[in-house]
Amino acid sequence: MSATADNISPLPPLYLQLADRLALAIRSGALGHGDRLPSVRQCAREQSVSVATVLQAYRHLEDARLVEARPKSGYFVAAALPPPLQEPDTSAPPADSLAVDVASLTERVMQMAADPHTLSFGAACPAPEFYDQERLRRALTQATRRHRALLCQYPQAGGNESARRAIARRALPWGCSLDPRDIVLTDGTTDAIGLCLQTVTRPGDIVALESPTSFGFLQVLQALHLRALEIPTHPRHGLSVDALALALQTQPVRALLAVPTLSNPLGASMPLGERKRLAQLLAEHQVPMIEDAIYNDWSERDEHRRAVRSFDTEGLVMLCSSFSKTVAPGLRIGWVDAGRFTPALRRLKAALSGGHTTVAELAMADLLQQPGYEPQLRRMRQTIARRVDDARRLIAESFPRGTRVTDPPGGIMLWLELPPAIDSLALFRACLEERICIAPGTMFSATDRYRHCIRLSVGGRWDDAQRQALRRIGAIAGAMLARAALPLAA
Ligand SMILES: Cc1ncc(COP(=O)(O)O)c(C=O)c1O
């Protein structure tokens, strides 16, 4: 069990300083849309930095959607950003914990989201075309050919060693130096979270969560008879550490379950300083945290990839993730390093399951170490960013006035706060009649606070029919708003 807790350097790295200067020039209009940036070599000469630093700065700006690379022509300031849309306020959930009951609505939405005849904005999962299926096929075929005898043996406890080493290497850019021996492979992040919760809580205990939160988390809490204490959450900066501090003083919170990077459904990412403060707060109160890092590699910013775990000096942060969003959800390979709770969690895992398919774990280890994996992640991030911009533009054009929407720095989810007169469950039903699936806000809380909110995922297919469906959701919401206003006018 080992996590680094080094200090944050006061000055950002050179490439970020350069990227910040260029971003300022773009935002101030000094560099206009479509303008060509100096060539990489010229910029290196002018700024007295290396070519590699300039390239890193340009790529950073590209990931932030401020510039675009044109083959053989260089880097250009990107086309105009989507129109400004107001973002939702920090959430304000009740101060008390609640029992959870979300199962039936969630099952219905997930069933409709998977229906091939539905235009879906419901599931937080990319469409199969999003993944590199050919690379996956090759890795699986090769692993099966080379290691077929392993299919006839029980797997190693904790999971295959090469896979655990590959995972430990992937956690280095998150600021974590994990010991592969402490990593336990799981059936996706969902399994990892269930194991963590069962390790540190008992039925009836209170678990703190972001508000709104992933409906998957609420389902796990419901299954384990745990109570949800929702914590105010900012749509860009994530969980409020101040609000959590207050809750820890007044409630017997047994664990925190949170997604510091690109939370679901808000897409919020906690600033670096808040991550450090959070680790300190947990240490002060000796409260364990389950850190779900499933979206870390989708983040557009390096500082958002830094895990809370990297600031944990007490072994309290149980770091979980999987490759469902980056390699293949169907492989069901996830993992957890449970810090000081590792021995108890490993015993629980061994008692509940005989492990997983070693051949699949070896294929994953191979995929993670291939040189093409990083460029594939970058391509994914860029495709996602373009879609999110496109979707936000369509929302600005077609949703009723007063709609607020998030602007996540990565990820495929948008959270919309509609005018309060719109009931998202009624909107969900009306959209279903036109075979369009959305996720109503009530799925994301044990409270009834988000009845006028919806989550839209843009990870499915993205074509004219899908864009048209997005406009249609806006039109249906507009019609509902107009109807709601009628009795008042009469
Ligand atoms: C925050 C979060 N955690 C976990 C999961 C499920 O992950 P896995 O497929 O690894 O079980 C999801 C899926 O959408 C998610 O959004």
Coordinates of C-alpha atoms and ligand atoms in Angstrom, one line a residue:
M1 CA 0.0 0.0 0.0
S2 CA 1.8 3.1 -1.1
A3 CA 0.6 6.4 -2.4
T4 CA 2.7 9.6 -3.0
A5 CA 1.8 12.7 -1.1
D6 CA 4.3 15.1 -2.7
N7 CA 3.8 18.9 -2.7
I8 CA 2.2 20.7 -5.6
S9 CA 4.8 22.8 -7.3
P10 CA 4.0 26.5 -7.1
L11 CA 4.6 27.1 -10.8
P12 CA 2.8 25.1 -13.5
P13 CA 5.1 23.3 -16.0
L14 CA 6.5 25.3 -18.9
Y15 CA 4.1 23.9 -21.5
L16 CA 1.1 24.9 -19.4
Q17 CA 2.5 28.4 -18.9
L18 CA 2.8 28.8 -22.7
A19 CA -0.6 27.3 -23.3
D20 CA -2.2 29.7 -20.8
R21 CA -0.6 32.7 -22.5
L22 CA -1.9 31.5 -25.9
A23 CA -5.3 30.8 -24.4
L24 CA -5.4 34.3 -23.1
A25 CA -4.6 35.7 -26.5
I26 CA -7.4 33.7 -28.1
R27 CA -9.9 34.6 -25.4
S28 CA -9.1 38.3 -25.6
G29 CA -9.4 38.2 -29.4
A30 CA -5.7 39.0 -30.1
L31 CA -5.7 35.7 -32.0
G32 CA -8.9 35.4 -34.0
H33 CA -10.9 32.3 -35.1
G34 CA -9.2 30.6 -38.0
D35 CA -5.8 32.4 -37.4
R36 CA -2.7 30.3 -37.9
L37 CA -0.5 29.8 -34.8
P38 CA 3.2 30.2 -35.3
S39 CA 4.9 27.0 -36.5
V40 CA 6.1 24.8 -33.7
R41 CA 9.8 25.6 -34.4
Q42 CA 9.1 29.3 -34.7
C43 CA 7.2 29.4 -31.4
A44 CA 10.0 27.4 -29.8
R45 CA 12.6 30.0 -31.0
E46 CA 10.4 33.0 -30.0
Q47 CA 9.6 31.7 -26.5
S48 CA 13.0 30.1 -25.8
V49 CA 11.5 26.7 -25.1
S50 CA 12.0 23.3 -26.7
V51 CA 10.0 22.0 -29.6
A52 CA 8.6 19.3 -27.4
T53 CA 7.3 22.0 -24.9
V54 CA 5.5 23.8 -27.8
L55 CA 4.0 20.6 -29.1
Q56 CA 2.7 19.7 -25.6
A57 CA 1.2 23.3 -25.3
Y58 CA -0.5 23.1 -28.7
R59 CA -1.9 19.6 -27.9
H60 CA -3.1 20.9 -24.6
L61 CA -4.9 23.8 -26.4
E62 CA -6.3 21.3 -28.9
D63 CA -7.7 19.1 -26.1
A64 CA -9.3 22.3 -24.6
R65 CA -10.9 22.9 -28.0
L66 CA -9.2 26.3 -28.5
V67 CA -7.1 25.3 -31.5
E68 CA -7.3 22.6 -34.1
A69 CA -4.5 20.8 -36.0
R70 CA -4.9 20.7 -39.8
P71 CA -2.9 18.0 -41.5
K72 CA 0.2 19.4 -43.2
S73 CA -0.9 23.0 -42.5
G74 CA -0.2 23.5 -38.8
Y75 CA -2.3 24.6 -35.8
F76 CA -5.2 27.1 -36.2
V77 CA -7.4 28.9 -33.7
A78 CA -10.6 26.8 -33.6
A79 CA -14.0 28.0 -34.9
A80 CA -16.2 30.0 -32.5
L81 CA -16.9 28.2 -29.2
P82 CA -20.6 27.2 -28.6
P83 CA -22.8 30.1 -27.4
P84 CA -22.6 30.9 -23.7
L85 CA -25.3 29.0 -21.7
Q86 CA -25.9 29.5 -18.0
E87 CA -24.7 26.7 -15.8
P88 CA -26.7 25.2 -13.0
D89 CA -26.1 26.5 -9.4
T90 CA -24.3 24.4 -6.7
S91 CA -26.8 21.8 -5.6
A92 CA -28.6 22.1 -2.3
P93 CA -29.6 18.6 -1.1
P94 CA -31.2 18.2 2.4
A95 CA -28.9 18.0 5.4
D96 CA -30.2 14.5 6.5
S97 CA -29.5 11.1 5.1
L98 CA -32.2 9.1 3.3
A99 CA -33.0 5.5 2.5
V100 CA -32.7 4.8 -1.3
D101 CA -35.3 3.6 -3.7
V102 CA -34.4 4.2 -7.3
A103 CA -34.5 0.7 -8.8
S104 CA -37.6 0.5 -10.9
L105 CA -37.2 3.8 -12.9
T106 CA -33.6 3.1 -13.4
E107 CA -34.3 -0.4 -14.8
R108 CA -36.9 1.1 -17.2
V109 CA -34.5 3.8 -18.5
M110 CA -31.6 1.4 -19.0
Q111 CA -33.9 -1.1 -20.8
M112 CA -35.0 1.7 -23.2
A113 CA -31.5 3.0 -23.6
A114 CA -30.4 -0.4 -24.9
D115 CA -33.3 -0.8 -27.3
P116 CA -31.8 -0.5 -30.9
H117 CA -35.0 1.1 -32.1
T118 CA -34.6 4.0 -29.7
L119 CA -32.6 7.2 -30.2
S120 CA -30.8 7.1 -26.9
F121 CA -29.4 9.8 -24.8
G122 CA -29.9 7.6 -21.7
A123 CA -26.8 5.5 -21.1
A124 CA -23.4 6.9 -20.0
C125 CA -21.6 4.5 -22.2
P126 CA -20.1 5.1 -25.7
A127 CA -21.5 3.2 -28.6
P128 CA -19.5 0.1 -29.7
E129 CA -18.1 2.0 -32.7
F130 CA -16.3 4.3 -30.3
Y131 CA -13.9 1.5 -29.2
D132 CA -11.0 0.1 -31.2
Q133 CA -12.7 -3.3 -31.8
E134 CA -9.9 -4.6 -34.2
R135 CA -7.2 -3.9 -31.7
L136 CA -9.3 -5.7 -29.0
R137 CA -9.9 -8.7 -31.3
R138 CA -6.2 -9.1 -32.0
A139 CA -5.2 -8.8 -28.3
L140 CA -7.8 -11.4 -27.2
T141 CA -6.9 -13.8 -30.1
Q142 CA -3.2 -13.6 -29.3
A143 CA -3.7 -14.0 -25.5
T144 CA -6.0 -17.0 -26.1
R145 CA -3.5 -18.6 -28.5
R146 CA -0.5 -18.1 -26.3
H147 CA -2.1 -18.8 -22.9
R148 CA -4.9 -21.2 -23.7
A149 CA -3.8 -23.6 -20.9
L150 CA -4.8 -20.8 -18.4
L151 CA -8.4 -21.3 -19.4
C152 CA -8.2 -24.7 -17.8
Q153 CA -6.8 -23.4 -14.5
Y154 CA -8.3 -21.4 -11.7
P155 CA -7.1 -17.8 -11.8
Q156 CA -4.5 -16.3 -9.5
A157 CA -6.0 -14.6 -6.4
G158 CA -6.3 -10.9 -6.9
G159 CA -6.0 -11.2 -10.7
N160 CA -3.2 -11.7 -13.2
E161 CA 0.2 -10.2 -12.2
S162 CA 1.0 -8.6 -15.6
A163 CA -2.4 -6.9 -15.6
R164 CA -1.9 -5.6 -12.1
R165 CA 1.6 -4.3 -13.1
A166 CA 0.1 -2.6 -16.2
I167 CA -2.6 -1.0 -14.1
A168 CA 0.0 0.3 -11.6
R169 CA 1.8 2.0 -14.5
R170 CA -1.4 3.6 -15.7
A171 CA -1.9 5.1 -12.2
L172 CA 1.5 6.9 -12.3
P173 CA 0.1 10.0 -14.2
W174 CA -2.6 10.2 -11.6
G175 CA 0.2 10.9 -9.0
C176 CA -0.1 7.4 -7.5
S177 CA 2.7 4.8 -7.2
L178 CA 0.7 1.7 -6.4
D179 CA 2.2 -1.6 -5.5
P180 CA 0.8 -4.2 -8.0
R181 CA 0.5 -6.7 -5.1
D182 CA -2.1 -4.4 -3.5
I183 CA -4.3 -4.2 -6.6
V184 CA -7.3 -6.5 -6.8
L185 CA -8.9 -7.1 -10.2
T186 CA -12.7 -6.9 -10.2
D187 CA -15.7 -7.2 -12.4
G188 CA -15.7 -3.5 -13.4
T189 CA -15.8 -0.5 -11.1
T190 CA -19.3 -1.5 -10.0
D191 CA -17.9 -4.7 -8.4
A192 CA -15.0 -2.7 -6.9
I193 CA -17.3 -0.2 -5.3
G194 CA -19.6 -2.9 -3.9
L195 CA -16.6 -4.6 -2.4
C196 CA -15.3 -1.4 -0.9
L197 CA -18.6 -0.5 0.7
Q198 CA -19.0 -4.0 2.1
T199 CA -15.6 -3.8 3.6
V200 CA -16.1 -0.5 5.4
T201 CA -19.8 -0.3 6.2
R202 CA -22.7 -2.3 7.7
P203 CA -26.4 -2.1 6.7
G204 CA -28.0 1.1 8.0
D205 CA -24.7 3.1 7.8
I206 CA -24.5 6.5 6.2
V207 CA -22.5 7.0 3.0
A208 CA -21.8 10.6 1.7
L209 CA -22.1 11.2 -2.0
E210 CA -22.1 14.0 -4.6
S211 CA -25.5 15.4 -5.3
P212 CA -26.7 14.7 -8.0
T213 CA -24.9 11.3 -8.1
S214 CA -24.6 8.3 -10.3
F215 CA -27.7 6.1 -10.2
G216 CA -25.5 3.1 -10.2
F217 CA -24.2 4.3 -6.8
L218 CA -27.7 4.6 -5.5
Q219 CA -28.5 1.1 -6.7
V220 CA -25.5 -0.3 -4.8
L221 CA -26.5 1.6 -1.7
Q222 CA -30.1 0.3 -2.0
A223 CA -28.9 -3.3 -2.4
L224 CA -26.6 -3.0 0.6
H225 CA -29.2 -1.2 2.8
L226 CA -27.1 1.9 3.2
R227 CA -28.3 5.4 3.7
A228 CA -27.4 8.2 1.3
L229 CA -26.2 11.6 2.6
E230 CA -26.0 13.9 -0.4
I231 CA -23.5 16.7 -0.3
P232 CA -23.8 20.0 -2.2
T233 CA -21.9 19.8 -5.5
H234 CA -20.8 22.5 -7.9
P235 CA -21.4 21.8 -11.6
R236 CA -17.7 22.5 -12.5
H237 CA -15.7 22.1 -9.2
G238 CA -17.5 19.1 -7.9
L239 CA -18.1 18.0 -4.3
S240 CA -18.0 20.9 -1.8
V241 CA -15.3 20.1 0.7
D242 CA -16.7 22.7 3.1
A243 CA -20.2 21.2 3.0
L244 CA -18.6 17.7 3.6
A245 CA -16.7 19.1 6.5
L246 CA -19.9 20.3 8.1
A247 CA -21.6 17.0 7.5
L248 CA -18.8 15.1 9.1
Q249 CA -19.2 17.2 12.2
T250 CA -23.0 16.5 12.5
Q251 CA -23.5 13.0 11.0
P252 CA -22.0 9.6 11.6
V253 CA -20.7 9.3 8.0
R254 CA -19.0 5.9 7.5
A255 CA -17.6 6.5 4.0
L256 CA -17.5 8.9 1.1
L257 CA -18.2 7.6 -2.4
A258 CA -17.2 10.2 -5.0
V259 CA -16.0 10.8 -8.6
P260 CA -13.5 13.7 -8.3
T261 CA -12.9 13.7 -12.1
L262 CA -15.8 14.1 -14.5
S263 CA -18.5 13.1 -12.0
N264 CA -21.7 11.5 -13.1
P265 CA -24.0 13.2 -14.1
L266 CA -22.5 16.7 -13.6
G267 CA -19.2 16.1 -15.3
A268 CA -17.6 18.2 -12.6
S269 CA -13.8 17.9 -11.8
M270 CA -12.4 19.0 -8.5
P271 CA -9.6 21.5 -8.6
L272 CA -6.2 20.2 -7.4
G273 CA -6.2 22.2 -4.1
E274 CA -9.6 20.8 -3.2
R275 CA -8.4 17.2 -3.8
K276 CA -5.6 17.8 -1.3
R277 CA -8.0 19.5 1.2
L278 CA -10.4 16.5 0.8
A279 CA -7.6 14.0 1.7
Q280 CA -6.7 16.1 4.7
L281 CA -10.3 16.3 5.9
L282 CA -10.7 12.5 5.6
A283 CA -7.6 12.0 7.5
E284 CA -8.7 14.4 10.3
H285 CA -12.0 12.5 10.7
Q286 CA -10.5 9.0 9.8
V287 CA -13.3 8.5 7.2
P288 CA -12.6 6.2 4.3
M289 CA -13.2 7.4 0.7
I290 CA -14.1 5.2 -2.3
E291 CA -12.6 7.2 -5.2
D292 CA -14.1 6.2 -8.5
A293 CA -11.5 7.2 -11.1
I294 CA -13.3 5.6 -14.1
Y295 CA -13.3 8.9 -16.1
N296 CA -9.7 10.1 -15.2
D297 CA -8.3 9.2 -18.6
W298 CA -11.1 11.0 -20.4
S299 CA -10.2 14.3 -18.7
E300 CA -8.9 17.1 -20.9
R301 CA -6.7 18.4 -18.1
D302 CA -3.6 16.8 -16.5
E303 CA -4.4 18.3 -13.1
H304 CA -7.9 16.7 -13.1
R305 CA -6.3 13.3 -13.6
R306 CA -4.4 13.6 -10.3
A307 CA -6.2 11.3 -7.8
V308 CA -7.3 12.3 -4.3
R309 CA -5.5 9.0 -3.4
S310 CA -2.2 10.7 -4.4
F311 CA -2.6 13.0 -1.4
D312 CA -3.6 10.3 1.1
T313 CA -1.0 9.5 3.7
E314 CA -3.2 7.3 5.8
G315 CA -4.3 4.6 3.5
L316 CA -7.9 5.8 3.7
V317 CA -8.6 6.3 0.0
M318 CA -9.7 3.2 -1.8
L319 CA -9.0 3.9 -5.5
C320 CA -11.2 2.1 -8.0
S321 CA -11.4 2.2 -11.8
S322 CA -12.0 0.1 -14.9
F323 CA -11.5 0.1 -18.7
S324 CA -15.2 0.2 -19.5
K325 CA -15.0 3.7 -20.9
T326 CA -11.6 3.4 -22.7
V327 CA -11.1 -0.2 -23.9
A328 CA -14.3 -2.3 -23.7
P329 CA -17.2 -2.4 -21.2
G330 CA -17.9 -6.0 -22.3
L331 CA -14.6 -7.3 -20.9
R332 CA -15.7 -6.3 -17.4
I333 CA -12.2 -5.6 -16.1
G334 CA -11.9 -3.2 -13.2
W335 CA -9.7 -2.9 -10.2
V336 CA -9.2 -1.5 -6.7
D337 CA -6.3 -0.6 -4.5
A338 CA -8.1 -0.4 -1.1
G339 CA -5.2 1.2 0.9
R340 CA -5.2 0.1 4.5
F341 CA -8.4 -2.0 3.8
T342 CA -6.7 -4.2 1.2
P343 CA -6.3 -7.4 3.2
A344 CA -10.0 -7.3 4.3
L345 CA -11.2 -6.5 0.8
R346 CA -9.1 -9.2 -0.7
R347 CA -10.5 -11.8 1.7
L348 CA -14.1 -10.6 0.9
K349 CA -13.4 -10.9 -2.9
A350 CA -12.0 -14.4 -2.5
A351 CA -15.0 -15.4 -0.5
L352 CA -17.5 -14.0 -3.0
S353 CA -15.9 -14.9 -6.3
G354 CA -13.4 -17.3 -7.8
G355 CA -11.7 -14.5 -9.8
H356 CA -12.0 -13.7 -13.5
T357 CA -10.8 -14.8 -17.0
T358 CA -7.0 -14.7 -16.9
V359 CA -6.8 -14.7 -20.7
A360 CA -8.9 -11.5 -20.9
E361 CA -6.7 -9.9 -18.2
L362 CA -3.6 -10.7 -20.2
A363 CA -5.2 -9.2 -23.3
M364 CA -6.0 -6.1 -21.3
A365 CA -2.4 -5.9 -20.0
D366 CA -1.1 -6.1 -23.6
L367 CA -3.6 -3.4 -24.8
L368 CA -2.6 -1.0 -22.1
Q369 CA 1.0 -1.2 -22.9
Q370 CA 0.7 -0.9 -26.7
P371 CA 2.1 2.5 -28.0
G372 CA -1.2 3.1 -29.8
Y373 CA -3.2 3.3 -26.5
E374 CA -2.3 6.9 -25.7
P375 CA -3.1 8.3 -29.2
Q376 CA -6.3 6.3 -29.1
L377 CA -7.3 8.0 -25.8
R378 CA -6.5 11.4 -27.3
R379 CA -8.7 10.7 -30.4
M380 CA -11.5 9.6 -28.0
R381 CA -11.2 12.8 -26.0
Q382 CA -11.3 14.9 -29.2
T383 CA -14.3 13.2 -30.7
I384 CA -16.1 13.6 -27.4
A385 CA -15.3 17.3 -27.1
R386 CA -16.6 17.9 -30.6
R387 CA -19.8 16.2 -29.8
V388 CA -20.3 18.0 -26.6
D389 CA -19.8 21.3 -28.3
D390 CA -22.3 20.3 -31.1
A391 CA -24.9 19.2 -28.5
R392 CA -24.5 22.4 -26.5
R393 CA -25.1 24.4 -29.6
L394 CA -28.2 22.5 -30.4
I395 CA -29.5 22.8 -26.9
A396 CA -28.9 26.6 -27.0
E397 CA -31.0 26.7 -30.2
S398 CA -33.8 24.4 -29.3
F399 CA -34.5 24.2 -25.6
P400 CA -36.8 26.6 -23.7
R401 CA -35.4 29.8 -22.5
G402 CA -34.1 29.5 -18.9
T403 CA -32.5 26.1 -19.5
R404 CA -29.2 25.8 -17.8
V405 CA -26.5 23.3 -18.9
T406 CA -23.1 22.1 -17.8
D407 CA -19.9 22.5 -19.8
P408 CA -17.8 19.5 -18.7
P409 CA -14.1 19.5 -19.4
G410 CA -14.3 16.0 -20.9
G411 CA -16.8 13.2 -20.8
I412 CA -20.0 12.5 -22.7
M413 CA -22.7 13.7 -20.2
L414 CA -24.6 17.0 -20.1
W415 CA -26.8 17.9 -17.1
L416 CA -29.7 20.2 -17.9
E417 CA -31.7 22.2 -15.4
L418 CA -35.0 23.0 -17.2
P419 CA -37.4 25.6 -16.1
P420 CA -39.0 24.3 -12.8
A421 CA -42.5 23.9 -14.4
I422 CA -41.1 21.0 -16.5
D423 CA -41.5 17.6 -14.9
S424 CA -38.6 15.4 -16.3
L425 CA -40.6 12.2 -15.7
A426 CA -43.4 13.5 -18.0
L427 CA -40.8 14.7 -20.5
F428 CA -39.2 11.2 -20.3
R429 CA -42.6 9.6 -21.1
A430 CA -43.4 12.0 -23.9
C431 CA -40.0 11.4 -25.5
L432 CA -40.4 7.7 -25.3
E433 CA -43.6 7.9 -27.4
E434 CA -41.3 9.2 -30.1
R435 CA -38.7 6.5 -29.4
I436 CA -36.3 8.9 -27.8
C437 CA -34.7 8.0 -24.5
I438 CA -33.5 10.5 -21.9
A439 CA -32.5 10.1 -18.2
P440 CA -34.8 12.0 -15.9
G441 CA -33.2 13.9 -13.0
T442 CA -35.0 11.9 -10.3
M443 CA -32.7 8.9 -11.1
F444 CA -29.7 10.7 -9.7
S445 CA -30.8 11.4 -6.2
A446 CA -32.4 9.8 -3.2
T447 CA -34.3 13.1 -2.9
D448 CA -36.9 14.6 -5.2
R449 CA -34.7 17.7 -5.9
Y450 CA -34.0 17.1 -9.6
R451 CA -37.5 16.6 -11.0
H452 CA -36.9 19.4 -13.5
C453 CA -33.5 18.1 -14.6
I454 CA -32.3 15.6 -17.2
R455 CA -29.1 14.0 -18.1
L456 CA -28.2 13.7 -21.8
S457 CA -25.4 11.4 -22.8
V458 CA -23.9 12.0 -26.2
G459 CA -21.8 8.9 -26.4
G460 CA -24.2 6.9 -28.6
R461 CA -24.3 7.2 -32.3
W462 CA -24.0 10.8 -33.5
D463 CA -25.7 11.6 -36.8
D464 CA -28.5 13.8 -38.3
A465 CA -31.2 11.6 -36.8
Q466 CA -29.6 11.9 -33.3
R467 CA -29.2 15.7 -33.7
Q468 CA -32.8 16.0 -34.8
A469 CA -33.9 13.9 -31.8
L470 CA -32.0 16.3 -29.5
R471 CA -33.8 19.3 -31.1
R472 CA -37.1 17.4 -30.7
I473 CA -36.5 16.9 -26.9
G474 CA -36.1 20.7 -26.7
A475 CA -39.3 21.3 -28.6
I476 CA -41.3 18.8 -26.5
A477 CA -39.9 20.5 -23.3
G478 CA -40.9 23.9 -24.8
A479 CA -44.5 22.7 -25.5
M480 CA -44.7 21.4 -21.9
L481 CA -43.6 24.7 -20.6
A482 CA -46.2 26.5 -22.7
R483 CA -49.0 24.2 -21.5
A484 CA -47.9 24.7 -17.9
A485 CA -48.3 28.5 -18.4
L486 CA -51.8 28.2 -19.8
P487 CA -54.0 28.0 -16.6
L488 CA -52.1 31.0 -15.2
A489 CA -53.0 33.0 -18.3
A490 CA -56.6 31.9 -18.2
Ligands
LIG1 C1 -19.2 7.1 -12.2 C2 -19.3 5.7 -12.7 N1 -18.8 4.6 -12.0 C3 -18.9 3.4 -12.5 C4 -19.6 3.1 -13.6 C5 -19.7 1.6 -14.0 O1 -18.5 1.2 -14.4 P1 -18.1 -0.3 -14.8 O2 -18.5 -0.6 -16.2 O3 -16.6 -0.3 -14.7 O4 -18.7 -1.2 -13.8 C6 -20.2 4.1 -14.4 C7 -20.9 3.8 -15.6 O5 -21.5 4.5 -16.3 C8 -20.0 5.4 -13.9 O6 -20.5 6.5 -14.6

